[in-house]
GROMACS .gro file of C-alpha atoms in nm:
model
   69
    1UNK     CA    1  -5.334   3.808   0.222
    2UNK     CA    2  -5.088   3.972  -0.012
    3UNK     CA    3  -4.739   4.028   0.132
    4UNK     CA    4  -4.596   4.376   0.101
    5UNK     CA    5  -4.253   4.427  -0.043
    6UNK     CA    6  -4.136   4.649   0.242
    7UNK     CA    7  -3.885   4.610   0.520
    8UNK     CA    8  -4.041   4.576   0.862
    9UNK     CA    9  -3.894   4.592   1.210
   10UNK     CA   10  -3.852   4.266   1.395
   11UNK     CA   11  -4.061   4.242   1.706
   12UNK     CA   12  -3.965   4.046   2.015
   13UNK     CA   13  -4.236   3.840   2.184
   14UNK     CA   14  -4.174   4.032   2.509
   15UNK     CA   15  -4.220   4.408   2.507
   16UNK     CA   16  -3.933   4.606   2.662
   17UNK     CA   17  -3.802   4.960   2.646
   18UNK     CA   18  -3.434   5.048   2.619
   19UNK     CA   19  -3.245   5.377   2.623
   20UNK     CA   20  -3.073   5.291   2.296
   21UNK     CA   21  -3.194   5.303   1.939
   22UNK     CA   22  -3.307   4.950   1.867
   23UNK     CA   23  -3.290   5.010   1.494
   24UNK     CA   24  -2.913   5.063   1.515
   25UNK     CA   25  -2.823   4.813   1.786
   26UNK     CA   26  -3.028   4.493   1.774
   27UNK     CA   27  -2.776   4.275   1.956
   28UNK     CA   28  -2.812   4.416   2.310
   29UNK     CA   29  -3.190   4.363   2.344
   30UNK     CA   30  -3.152   4.018   2.189
   31UNK     CA   31  -2.876   3.921   2.434
   32UNK     CA   32  -3.073   4.066   2.725
   33UNK     CA   33  -3.378   3.859   2.633
   34UNK     CA   34  -3.176   3.539   2.590
   35UNK     CA   35  -2.977   3.581   2.912
   36UNK     CA   36  -3.296   3.659   3.105
   37UNK     CA   37  -3.464   3.346   2.972
   38UNK     CA   38  -3.161   3.131   3.059
   39UNK     CA   39  -3.152   3.268   3.414
   40UNK     CA   40  -3.529   3.222   3.451
   41UNK     CA   41  -3.509   2.865   3.325
   42UNK     CA   42  -3.224   2.788   3.563
   43UNK     CA   43  -3.419   2.927   3.859
   44UNK     CA   44  -3.729   2.728   3.760
   45UNK     CA   45  -3.528   2.407   3.722
   46UNK     CA   46  -3.352   2.458   4.056
   47UNK     CA   47  -3.681   2.522   4.235
   48UNK     CA   48  -3.840   2.208   4.091
   49UNK     CA   49  -3.532   2.001   4.177
   50UNK     CA   50  -3.549   2.123   4.538
   51UNK     CA   51  -3.918   2.027   4.553
   52UNK     CA   52  -3.839   1.678   4.424
   53UNK     CA   53  -3.555   1.648   4.675
   54UNK     CA   54  -3.785   1.740   4.965
   55UNK     CA   55  -4.046   1.487   4.850
   56UNK     CA   56  -3.785   1.211   4.819
   57UNK     CA   57  -3.657   1.298   5.166
   58UNK     CA   58  -4.009   1.275   5.311
   59UNK     CA   59  -4.067   0.939   5.142
   60UNK     CA   60  -3.733   0.812   5.273
   61UNK     CA   61  -3.820   0.919   5.628
   62UNK     CA   62  -4.156   0.744   5.607
   63UNK     CA   63  -3.985   0.425   5.484
   64UNK     CA   64  -3.744   0.438   5.780
   65UNK     CA   65  -4.030   0.471   6.030
   66UNK     CA   66  -4.216   0.179   5.869
   67UNK     CA   67  -3.901  -0.037   5.885
   68UNK     CA   68  -3.879  -0.002   6.265
   69UNK     CA   69  -4.237  -0.116   6.324
   0.00000   0.00000   0.00000
């Protein structure tokens, strides 16, 4: 494979469409992608933490009921 000596557009891994010219303004789509990934990661982490909390609560309740027997 021989590389070409031409400028090429950068492509994001996620395909989106904006109402701006991406050739002129690259910062807004980049910020939008990064902020979306941060929010998505935060939601995923919070959901998993809540699941772990519920499981620990269930284990604690079962330990309490075994203690009284």
